[in-house]
mmCIF file of C-alpha atoms and ligand atoms in Angstrom:
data_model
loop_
_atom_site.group_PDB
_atom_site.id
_atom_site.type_symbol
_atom_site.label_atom_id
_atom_site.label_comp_id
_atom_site.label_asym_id
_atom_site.label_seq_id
_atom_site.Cartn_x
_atom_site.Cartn_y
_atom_site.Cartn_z
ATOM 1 C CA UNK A 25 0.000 0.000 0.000
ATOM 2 C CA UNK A 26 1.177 3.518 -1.032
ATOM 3 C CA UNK A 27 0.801 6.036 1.991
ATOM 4 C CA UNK A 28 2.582 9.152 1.992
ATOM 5 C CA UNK A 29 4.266 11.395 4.895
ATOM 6 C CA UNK A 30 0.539 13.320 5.082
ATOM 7 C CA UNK A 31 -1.055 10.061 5.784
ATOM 8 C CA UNK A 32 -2.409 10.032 2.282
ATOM 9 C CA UNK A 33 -2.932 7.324 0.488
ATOM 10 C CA UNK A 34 -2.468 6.654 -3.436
ATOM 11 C CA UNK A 35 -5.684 5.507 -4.804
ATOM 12 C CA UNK A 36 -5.620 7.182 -8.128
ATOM 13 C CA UNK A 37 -2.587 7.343 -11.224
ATOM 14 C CA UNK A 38 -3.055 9.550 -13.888
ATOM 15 C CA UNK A 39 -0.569 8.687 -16.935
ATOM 16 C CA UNK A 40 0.020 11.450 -19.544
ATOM 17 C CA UNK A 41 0.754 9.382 -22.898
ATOM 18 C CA UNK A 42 1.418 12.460 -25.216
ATOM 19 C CA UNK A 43 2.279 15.963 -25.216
ATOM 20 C CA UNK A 44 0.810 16.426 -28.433
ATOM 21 C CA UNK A 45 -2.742 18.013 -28.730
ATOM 22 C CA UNK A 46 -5.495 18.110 -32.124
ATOM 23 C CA UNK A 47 -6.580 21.470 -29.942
ATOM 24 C CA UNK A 48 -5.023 24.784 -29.091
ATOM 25 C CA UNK A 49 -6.878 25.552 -25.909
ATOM 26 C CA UNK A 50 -5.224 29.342 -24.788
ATOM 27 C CA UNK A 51 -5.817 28.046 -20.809
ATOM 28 C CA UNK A 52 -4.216 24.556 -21.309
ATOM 29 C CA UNK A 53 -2.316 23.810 -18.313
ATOM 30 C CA UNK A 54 -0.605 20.631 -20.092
ATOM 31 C CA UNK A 55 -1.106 18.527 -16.651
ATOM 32 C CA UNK A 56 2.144 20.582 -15.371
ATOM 33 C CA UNK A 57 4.304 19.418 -18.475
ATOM 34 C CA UNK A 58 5.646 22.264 -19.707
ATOM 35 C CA UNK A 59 8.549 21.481 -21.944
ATOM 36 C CA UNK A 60 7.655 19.004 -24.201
ATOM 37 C CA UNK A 61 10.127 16.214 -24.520
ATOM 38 C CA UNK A 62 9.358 14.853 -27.750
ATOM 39 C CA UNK A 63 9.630 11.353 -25.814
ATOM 40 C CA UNK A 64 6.670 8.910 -25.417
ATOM 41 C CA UNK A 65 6.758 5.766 -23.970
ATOM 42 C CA UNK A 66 6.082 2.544 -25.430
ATOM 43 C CA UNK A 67 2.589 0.417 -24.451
ATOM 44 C CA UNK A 68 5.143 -1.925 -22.819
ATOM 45 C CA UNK A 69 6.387 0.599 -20.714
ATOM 46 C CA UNK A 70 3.224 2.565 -19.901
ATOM 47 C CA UNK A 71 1.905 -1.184 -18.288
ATOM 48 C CA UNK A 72 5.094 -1.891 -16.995
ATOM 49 C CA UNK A 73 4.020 1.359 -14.339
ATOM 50 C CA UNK A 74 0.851 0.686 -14.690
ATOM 51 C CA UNK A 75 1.279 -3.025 -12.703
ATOM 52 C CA UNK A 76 3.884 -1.698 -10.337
ATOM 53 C CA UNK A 77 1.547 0.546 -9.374
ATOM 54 C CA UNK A 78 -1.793 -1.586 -9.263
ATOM 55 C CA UNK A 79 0.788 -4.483 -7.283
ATOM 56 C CA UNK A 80 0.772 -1.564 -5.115
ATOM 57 C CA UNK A 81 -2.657 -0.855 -4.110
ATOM 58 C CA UNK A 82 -3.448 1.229 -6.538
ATOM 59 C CA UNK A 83 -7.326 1.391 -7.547
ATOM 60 C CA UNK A 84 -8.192 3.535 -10.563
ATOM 61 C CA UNK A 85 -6.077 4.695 -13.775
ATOM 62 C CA UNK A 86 -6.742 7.718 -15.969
ATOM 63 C CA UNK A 87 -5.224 8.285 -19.437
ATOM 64 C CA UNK A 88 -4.887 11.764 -20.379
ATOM 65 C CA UNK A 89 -2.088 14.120 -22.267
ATOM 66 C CA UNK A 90 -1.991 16.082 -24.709
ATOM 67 C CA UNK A 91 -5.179 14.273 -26.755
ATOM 68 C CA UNK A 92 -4.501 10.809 -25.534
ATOM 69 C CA UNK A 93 -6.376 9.835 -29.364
ATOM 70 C CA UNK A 94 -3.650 10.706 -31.096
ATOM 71 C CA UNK A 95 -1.776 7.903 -30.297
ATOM 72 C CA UNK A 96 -2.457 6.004 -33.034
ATOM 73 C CA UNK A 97 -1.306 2.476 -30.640
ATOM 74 C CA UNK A 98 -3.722 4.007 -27.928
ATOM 75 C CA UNK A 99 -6.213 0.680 -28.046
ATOM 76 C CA UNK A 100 -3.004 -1.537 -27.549
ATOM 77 C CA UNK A 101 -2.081 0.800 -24.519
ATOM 78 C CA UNK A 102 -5.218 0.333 -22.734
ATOM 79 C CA UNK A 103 -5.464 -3.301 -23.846
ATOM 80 C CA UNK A 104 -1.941 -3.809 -21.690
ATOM 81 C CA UNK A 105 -2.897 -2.474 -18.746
ATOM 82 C CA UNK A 106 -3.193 -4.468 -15.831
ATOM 83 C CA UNK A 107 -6.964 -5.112 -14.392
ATOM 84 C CA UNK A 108 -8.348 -1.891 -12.296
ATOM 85 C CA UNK A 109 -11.193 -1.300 -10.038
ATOM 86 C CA UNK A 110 -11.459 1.376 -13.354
ATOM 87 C CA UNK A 111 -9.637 2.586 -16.327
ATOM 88 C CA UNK A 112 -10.590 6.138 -17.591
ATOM 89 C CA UNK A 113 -9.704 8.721 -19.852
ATOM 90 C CA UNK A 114 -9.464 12.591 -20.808
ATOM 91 C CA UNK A 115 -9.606 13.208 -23.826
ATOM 92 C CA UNK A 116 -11.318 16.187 -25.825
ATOM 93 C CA UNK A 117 -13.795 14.208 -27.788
ATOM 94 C CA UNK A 118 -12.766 14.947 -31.324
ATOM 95 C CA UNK A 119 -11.410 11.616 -32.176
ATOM 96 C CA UNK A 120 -13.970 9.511 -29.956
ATOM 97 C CA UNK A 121 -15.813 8.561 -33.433
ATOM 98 C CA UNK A 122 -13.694 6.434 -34.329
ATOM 99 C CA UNK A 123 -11.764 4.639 -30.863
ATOM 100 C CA UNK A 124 -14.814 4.617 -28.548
ATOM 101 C CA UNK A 125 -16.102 1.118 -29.137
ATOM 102 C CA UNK A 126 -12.087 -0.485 -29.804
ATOM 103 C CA UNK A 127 -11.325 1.416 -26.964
ATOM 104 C CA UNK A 128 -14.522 -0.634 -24.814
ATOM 105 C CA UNK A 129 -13.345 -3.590 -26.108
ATOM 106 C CA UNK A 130 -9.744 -3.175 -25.000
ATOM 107 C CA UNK A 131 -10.967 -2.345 -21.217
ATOM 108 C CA UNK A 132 -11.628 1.081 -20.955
ATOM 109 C CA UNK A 133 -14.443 1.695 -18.548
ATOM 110 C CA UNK A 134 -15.806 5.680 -18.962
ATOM 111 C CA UNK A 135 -14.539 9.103 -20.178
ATOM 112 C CA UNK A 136 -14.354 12.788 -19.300
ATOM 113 C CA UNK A 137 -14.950 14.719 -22.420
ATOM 114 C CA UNK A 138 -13.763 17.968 -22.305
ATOM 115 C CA UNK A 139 -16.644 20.584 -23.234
ATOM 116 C CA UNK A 140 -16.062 24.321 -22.159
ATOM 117 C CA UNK A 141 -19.299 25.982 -24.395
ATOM 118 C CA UNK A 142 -22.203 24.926 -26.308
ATOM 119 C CA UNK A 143 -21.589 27.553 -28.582
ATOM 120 C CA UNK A 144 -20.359 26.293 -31.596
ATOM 121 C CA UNK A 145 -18.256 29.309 -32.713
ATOM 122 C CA UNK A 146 -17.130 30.212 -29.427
ATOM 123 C CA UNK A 147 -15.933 26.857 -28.846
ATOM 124 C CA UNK A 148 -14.097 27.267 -32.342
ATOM 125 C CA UNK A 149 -12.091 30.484 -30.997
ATOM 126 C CA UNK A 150 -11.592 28.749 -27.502
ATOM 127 C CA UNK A 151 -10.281 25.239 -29.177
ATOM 128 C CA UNK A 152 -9.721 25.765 -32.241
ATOM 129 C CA UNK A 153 -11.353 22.819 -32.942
ATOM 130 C CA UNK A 154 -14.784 21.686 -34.572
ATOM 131 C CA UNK A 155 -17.876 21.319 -31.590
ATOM 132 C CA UNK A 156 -20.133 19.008 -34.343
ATOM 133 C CA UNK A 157 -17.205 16.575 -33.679
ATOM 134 C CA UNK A 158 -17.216 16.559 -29.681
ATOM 135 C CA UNK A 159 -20.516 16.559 -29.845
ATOM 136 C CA UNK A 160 -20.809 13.610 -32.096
ATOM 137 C CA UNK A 161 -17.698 11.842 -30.050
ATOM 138 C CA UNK A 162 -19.968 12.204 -26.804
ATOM 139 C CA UNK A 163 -22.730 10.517 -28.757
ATOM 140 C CA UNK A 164 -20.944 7.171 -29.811
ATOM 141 C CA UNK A 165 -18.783 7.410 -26.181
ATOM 142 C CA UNK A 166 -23.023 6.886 -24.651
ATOM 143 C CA UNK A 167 -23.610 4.272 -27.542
ATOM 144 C CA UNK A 168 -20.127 2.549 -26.235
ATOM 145 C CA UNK A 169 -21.546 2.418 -23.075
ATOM 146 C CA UNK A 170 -17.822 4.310 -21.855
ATOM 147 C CA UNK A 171 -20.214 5.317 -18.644
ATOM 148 C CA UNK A 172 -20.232 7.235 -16.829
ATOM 149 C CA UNK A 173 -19.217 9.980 -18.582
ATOM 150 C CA UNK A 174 -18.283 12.989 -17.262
ATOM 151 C CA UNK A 175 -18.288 16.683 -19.345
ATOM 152 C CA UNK A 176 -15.383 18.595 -17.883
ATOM 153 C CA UNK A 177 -16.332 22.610 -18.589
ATOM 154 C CA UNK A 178 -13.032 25.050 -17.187
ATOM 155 C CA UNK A 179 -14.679 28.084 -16.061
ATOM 156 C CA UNK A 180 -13.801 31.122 -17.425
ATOM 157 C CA UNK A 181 -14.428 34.989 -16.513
ATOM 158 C CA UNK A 182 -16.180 36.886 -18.997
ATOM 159 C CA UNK A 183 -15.858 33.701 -21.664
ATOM 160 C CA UNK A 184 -18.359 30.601 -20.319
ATOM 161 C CA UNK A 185 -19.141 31.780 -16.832
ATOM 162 C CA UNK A 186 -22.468 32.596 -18.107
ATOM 163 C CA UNK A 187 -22.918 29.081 -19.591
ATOM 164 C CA UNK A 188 -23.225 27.588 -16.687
ATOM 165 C CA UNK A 189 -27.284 26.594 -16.433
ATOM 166 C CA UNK A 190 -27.237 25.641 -20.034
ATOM 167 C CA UNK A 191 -24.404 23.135 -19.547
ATOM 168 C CA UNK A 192 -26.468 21.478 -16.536
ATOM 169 C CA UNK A 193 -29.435 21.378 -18.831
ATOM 170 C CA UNK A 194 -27.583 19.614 -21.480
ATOM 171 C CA UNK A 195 -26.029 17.315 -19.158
ATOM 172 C CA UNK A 196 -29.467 16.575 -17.531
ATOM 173 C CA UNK A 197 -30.857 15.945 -21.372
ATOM 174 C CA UNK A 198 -28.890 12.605 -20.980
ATOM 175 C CA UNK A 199 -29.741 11.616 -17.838
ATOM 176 C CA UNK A 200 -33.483 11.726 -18.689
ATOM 177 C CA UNK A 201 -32.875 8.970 -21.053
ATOM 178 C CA UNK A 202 -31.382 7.094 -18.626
ATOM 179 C CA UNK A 203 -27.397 7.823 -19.483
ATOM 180 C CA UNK A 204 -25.498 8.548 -16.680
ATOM 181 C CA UNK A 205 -23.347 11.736 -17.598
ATOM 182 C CA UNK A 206 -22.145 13.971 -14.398
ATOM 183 C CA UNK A 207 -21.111 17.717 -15.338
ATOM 184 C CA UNK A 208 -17.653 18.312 -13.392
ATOM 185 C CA UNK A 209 -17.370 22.125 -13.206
ATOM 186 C CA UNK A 210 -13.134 23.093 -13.246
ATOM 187 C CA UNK A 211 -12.000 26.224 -11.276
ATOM 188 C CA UNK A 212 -9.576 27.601 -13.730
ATOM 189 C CA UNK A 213 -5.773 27.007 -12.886
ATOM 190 C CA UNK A 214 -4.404 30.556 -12.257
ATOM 191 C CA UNK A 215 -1.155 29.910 -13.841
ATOM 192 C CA UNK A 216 0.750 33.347 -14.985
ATOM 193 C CA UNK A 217 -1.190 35.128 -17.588
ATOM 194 C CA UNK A 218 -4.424 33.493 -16.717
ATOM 195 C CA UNK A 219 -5.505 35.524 -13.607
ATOM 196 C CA UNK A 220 -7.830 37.794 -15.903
ATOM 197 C CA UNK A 221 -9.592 34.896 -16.702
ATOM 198 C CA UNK A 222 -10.007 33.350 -13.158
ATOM 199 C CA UNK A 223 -13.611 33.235 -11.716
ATOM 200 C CA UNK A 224 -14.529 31.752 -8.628
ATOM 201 C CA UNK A 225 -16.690 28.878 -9.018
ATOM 202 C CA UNK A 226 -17.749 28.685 -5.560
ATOM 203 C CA UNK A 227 -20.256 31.398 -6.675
ATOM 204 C CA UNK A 228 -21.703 29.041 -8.839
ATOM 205 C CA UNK A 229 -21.567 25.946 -6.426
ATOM 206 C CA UNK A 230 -23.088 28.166 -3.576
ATOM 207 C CA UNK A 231 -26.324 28.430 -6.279
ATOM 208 C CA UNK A 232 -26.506 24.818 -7.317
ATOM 209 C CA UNK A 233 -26.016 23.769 -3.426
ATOM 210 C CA UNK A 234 -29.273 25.924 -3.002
ATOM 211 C CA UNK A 235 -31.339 23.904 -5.450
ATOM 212 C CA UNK A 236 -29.773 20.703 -5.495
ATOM 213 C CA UNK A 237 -32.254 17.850 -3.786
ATOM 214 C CA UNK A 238 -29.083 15.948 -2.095
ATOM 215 C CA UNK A 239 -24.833 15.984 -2.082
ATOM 216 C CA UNK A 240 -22.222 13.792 -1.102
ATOM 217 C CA UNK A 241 -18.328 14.386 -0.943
ATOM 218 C CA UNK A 242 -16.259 12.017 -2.830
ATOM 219 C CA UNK A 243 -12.911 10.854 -0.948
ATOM 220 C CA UNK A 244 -11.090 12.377 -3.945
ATOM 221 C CA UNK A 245 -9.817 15.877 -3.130
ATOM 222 C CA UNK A 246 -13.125 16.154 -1.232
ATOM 223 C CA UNK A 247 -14.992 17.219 -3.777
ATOM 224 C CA UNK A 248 -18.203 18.106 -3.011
ATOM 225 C CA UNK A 249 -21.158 16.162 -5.916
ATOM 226 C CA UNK A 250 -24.483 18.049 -6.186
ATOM 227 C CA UNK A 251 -27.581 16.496 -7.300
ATOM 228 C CA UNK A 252 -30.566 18.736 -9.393
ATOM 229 C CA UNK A 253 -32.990 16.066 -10.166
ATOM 230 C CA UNK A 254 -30.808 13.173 -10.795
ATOM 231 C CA UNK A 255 -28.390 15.031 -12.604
ATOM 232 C CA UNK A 256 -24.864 15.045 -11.139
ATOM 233 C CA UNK A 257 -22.681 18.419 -11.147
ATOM 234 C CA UNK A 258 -19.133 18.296 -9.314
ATOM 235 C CA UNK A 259 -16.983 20.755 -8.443
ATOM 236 C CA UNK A 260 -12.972 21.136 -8.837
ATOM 237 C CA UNK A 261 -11.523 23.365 -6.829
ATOM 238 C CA UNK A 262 -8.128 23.324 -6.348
ATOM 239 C CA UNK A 263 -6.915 26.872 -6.051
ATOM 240 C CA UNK A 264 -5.852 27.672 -2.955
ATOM 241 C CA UNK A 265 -7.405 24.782 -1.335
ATOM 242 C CA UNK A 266 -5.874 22.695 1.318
ATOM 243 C CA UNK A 267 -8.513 20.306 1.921
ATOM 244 C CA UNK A 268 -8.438 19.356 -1.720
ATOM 245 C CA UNK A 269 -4.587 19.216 -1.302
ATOM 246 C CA UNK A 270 -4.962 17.180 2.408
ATOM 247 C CA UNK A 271 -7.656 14.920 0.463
ATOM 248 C CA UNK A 272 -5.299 14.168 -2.809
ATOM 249 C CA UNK A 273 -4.937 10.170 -3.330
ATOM 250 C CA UNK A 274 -3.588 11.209 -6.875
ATOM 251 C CA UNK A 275 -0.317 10.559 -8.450
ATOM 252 C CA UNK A 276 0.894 11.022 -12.068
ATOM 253 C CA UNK A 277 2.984 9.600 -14.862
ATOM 254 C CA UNK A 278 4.467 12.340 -17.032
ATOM 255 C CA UNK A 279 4.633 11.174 -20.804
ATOM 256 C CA UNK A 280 8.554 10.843 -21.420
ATOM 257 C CA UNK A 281 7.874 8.648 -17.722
ATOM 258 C CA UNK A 282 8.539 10.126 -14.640
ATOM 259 C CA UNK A 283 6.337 10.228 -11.632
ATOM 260 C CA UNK A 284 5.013 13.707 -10.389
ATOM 261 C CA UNK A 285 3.951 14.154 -7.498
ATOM 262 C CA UNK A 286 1.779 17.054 -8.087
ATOM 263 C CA UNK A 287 0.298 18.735 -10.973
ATOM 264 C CA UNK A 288 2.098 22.143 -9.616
ATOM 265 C CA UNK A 289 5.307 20.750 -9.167
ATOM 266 C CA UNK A 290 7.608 19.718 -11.582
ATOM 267 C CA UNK A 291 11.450 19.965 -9.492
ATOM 268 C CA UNK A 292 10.555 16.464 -7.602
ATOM 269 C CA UNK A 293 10.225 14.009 -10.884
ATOM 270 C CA UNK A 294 11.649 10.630 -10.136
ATOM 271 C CA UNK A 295 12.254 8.846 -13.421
ATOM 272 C CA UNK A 296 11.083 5.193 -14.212
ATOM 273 C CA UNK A 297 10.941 5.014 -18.081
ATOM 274 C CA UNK A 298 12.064 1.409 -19.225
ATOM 275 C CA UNK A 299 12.529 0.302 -15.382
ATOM 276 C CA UNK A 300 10.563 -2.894 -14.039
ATOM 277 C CA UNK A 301 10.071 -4.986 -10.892
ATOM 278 C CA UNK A 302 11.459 -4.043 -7.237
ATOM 279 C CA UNK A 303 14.114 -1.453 -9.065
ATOM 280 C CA UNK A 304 10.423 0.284 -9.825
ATOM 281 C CA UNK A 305 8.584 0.131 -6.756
ATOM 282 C CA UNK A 306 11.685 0.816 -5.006
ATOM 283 C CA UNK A 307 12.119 4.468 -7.142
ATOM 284 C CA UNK A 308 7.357 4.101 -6.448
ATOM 285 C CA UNK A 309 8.223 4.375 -2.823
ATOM 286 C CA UNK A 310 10.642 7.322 -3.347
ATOM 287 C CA UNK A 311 8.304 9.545 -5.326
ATOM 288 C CA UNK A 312 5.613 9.077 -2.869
ATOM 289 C CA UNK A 313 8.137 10.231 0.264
ATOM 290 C CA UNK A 314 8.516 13.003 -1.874
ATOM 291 C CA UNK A 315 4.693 14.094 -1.455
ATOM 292 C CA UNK A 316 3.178 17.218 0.376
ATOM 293 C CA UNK A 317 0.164 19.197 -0.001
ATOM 294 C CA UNK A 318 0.542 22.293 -2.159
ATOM 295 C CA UNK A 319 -1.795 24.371 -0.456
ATOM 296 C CA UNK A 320 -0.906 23.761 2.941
ATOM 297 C CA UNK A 321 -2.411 26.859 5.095
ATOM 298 C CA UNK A 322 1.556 27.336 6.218
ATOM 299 C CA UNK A 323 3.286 30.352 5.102
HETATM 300 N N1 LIG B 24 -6.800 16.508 -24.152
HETATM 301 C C1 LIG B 24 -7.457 15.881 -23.066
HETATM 302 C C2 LIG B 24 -8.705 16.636 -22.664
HETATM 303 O O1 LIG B 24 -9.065 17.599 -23.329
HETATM 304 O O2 LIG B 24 -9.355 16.214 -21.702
HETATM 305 C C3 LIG B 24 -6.560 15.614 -21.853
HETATM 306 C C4 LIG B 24 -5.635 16.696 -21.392
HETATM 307 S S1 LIG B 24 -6.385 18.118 -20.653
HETATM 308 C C5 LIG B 24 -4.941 18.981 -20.127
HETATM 309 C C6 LIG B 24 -7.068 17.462 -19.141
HETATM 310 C C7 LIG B 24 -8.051 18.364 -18.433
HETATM 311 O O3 LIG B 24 -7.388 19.500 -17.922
HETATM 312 C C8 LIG B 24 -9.190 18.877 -19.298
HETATM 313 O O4 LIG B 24 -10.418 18.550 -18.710
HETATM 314 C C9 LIG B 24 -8.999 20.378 -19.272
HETATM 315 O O5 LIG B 24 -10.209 21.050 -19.337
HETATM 316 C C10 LIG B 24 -8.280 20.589 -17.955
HETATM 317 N N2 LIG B 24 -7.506 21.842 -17.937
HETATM 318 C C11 LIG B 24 -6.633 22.279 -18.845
HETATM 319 N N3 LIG B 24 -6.119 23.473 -18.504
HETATM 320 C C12 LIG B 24 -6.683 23.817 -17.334
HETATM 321 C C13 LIG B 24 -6.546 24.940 -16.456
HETATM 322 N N4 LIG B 24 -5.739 25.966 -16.727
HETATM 323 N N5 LIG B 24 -7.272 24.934 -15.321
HETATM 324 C C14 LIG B 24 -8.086 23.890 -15.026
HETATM 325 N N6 LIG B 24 -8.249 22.817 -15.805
HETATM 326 C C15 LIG B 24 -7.569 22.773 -16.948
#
């Protein structure tokens, strides 16, 4: 079992298998990668962590990047990983058309679909990419059964922040025919030249808790799950938040394969690419002594 200094302990691995993206999103923090390396590890490799890591208690996998899609061996990736309670993945939709159901096949269990507007030229100047094709990727992602999914929408000031209703309205448009799809709402990472942008989402969560007919917290980062008649909306909120720092069972994989200990920190990587066996869990154990909160409440 993984258990860090904080009493934490690793539940969740999140393993970044590109740098490259189909999208240009302006707000893109690159899950804390950013210099891209160029380097990508094999499928062998990626499962190699993958089972060190599930030997060692870990529970649930996410793929993400870059657009995970764009690896064109991505079906053999998720075919080699080891059995978990769940394998997910991030991905922005555009190529789900064509992987969803290969992807099923190979194991994958659900998807978060990144969706920041239902306006489809807004969502053009945001993305750069085309919203018929998310939208349509979300459609064969239900008929794939990759459930549940979840829409991740990144709020931003003065861009979506007045999108908010109509993205629980879409998401509840599934849920009445009986597909489970749960609206995660992301407090925008204020990295440097993004402050203009930042809006507080607990504005908005403060109005759903209001009308929402029940909530639970999830053991992940605490986050707090409302419920507006049957519909699911969940709230991110990192920024500035110890108890989503004292609550994090998360630990990532950066593409070119070293393990990060936080999404904000990048001077603690402990590399692993092409190792196997004890020499692994051995260099496991060290990245995990390496983990503290971010947010602490300290100075
Ligand atoms: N391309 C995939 C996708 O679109 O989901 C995976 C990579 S993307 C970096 C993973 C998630 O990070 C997406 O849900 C995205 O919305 C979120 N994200 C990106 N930049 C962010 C930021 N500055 N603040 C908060 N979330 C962000």
């Amino acid at each position: 079992m993984l258990v860090d200094r904080f009493n934490r302990r690793i539940t969740n691995l999140r393993i970044s298998v590109t740098d490259r993206c189909n999208l240009s999103c302006f707000y893109c923090h690159k899950e804390g990668q950013f210099c891209n390396t160029g380097i990508e590890m094999s499928p062998e490799e990626i499962s190699e962590i993958a089972k060190a890591f599930r030997e060692l208690g870990v529970k649930k996998v996410k793929i993400t990047g870059g657009e995970p899609l764009l690896r064109r061996d991505i079906v053999e990736i998720v075919e080699m990983l080891p059995e978990f309670d769940e394998v997910s993945m991030t991905t922005n939709g555009i190529l789900l058309d064509k992987y969803a159901f290969d992807l099923k096949d190979a194991g994958l269990s659900r998807v978060n679909i990144s969706l920041d507007s239902l306006n489809p030229s807004k969502y053009k100047n945001l993305t750069g990419g085309e919203f018929k094709k998310v939208i349509s990727g979300i459609e064969t992602a239900v008929q794939a059964e990759l459930t549940p999914i979840k829409l991740n929408m990144v709020v931003m000031k003065g861009i979506n922040d007045d999108e908010v209703q109509e993205m629980i309205e879409f998401t509840s448009r599934f849920n009445r025919r009986g597909i489970n799809v749960i609206l995660q709402i992301i407090e925008l990472l204020k990295l440097p030249n993004l402050e203009d942008y930042y809006f507080d989402i607990g504005l908005i969560e403060n109005e759903v808790a209001k009308k929402a007919e029940d909530f639970r917290v999830r053991a992940m980062h605490h986050r707090r799950q409302y419920y507006l008649n049957g519909t699911a909306v969940e709230f991110v909120r990192p920024m500035d938040n110890t108890e989503f720092c004292y609550n994090c069972n998360r630990i990532r994989v950066t593409t070119d394969g070293k393990i990060k200990a936080c999404l904000l920190r990048d001077d603690n990587l402990i590399d692993v690419k092409g190792l196997r066996g004890e020499e692994l869990k051995k260099k496991i154990f060290e990245a995990v002594g390496l983990r503290e909160p971010y947010f602490s409440g300290g100075d």
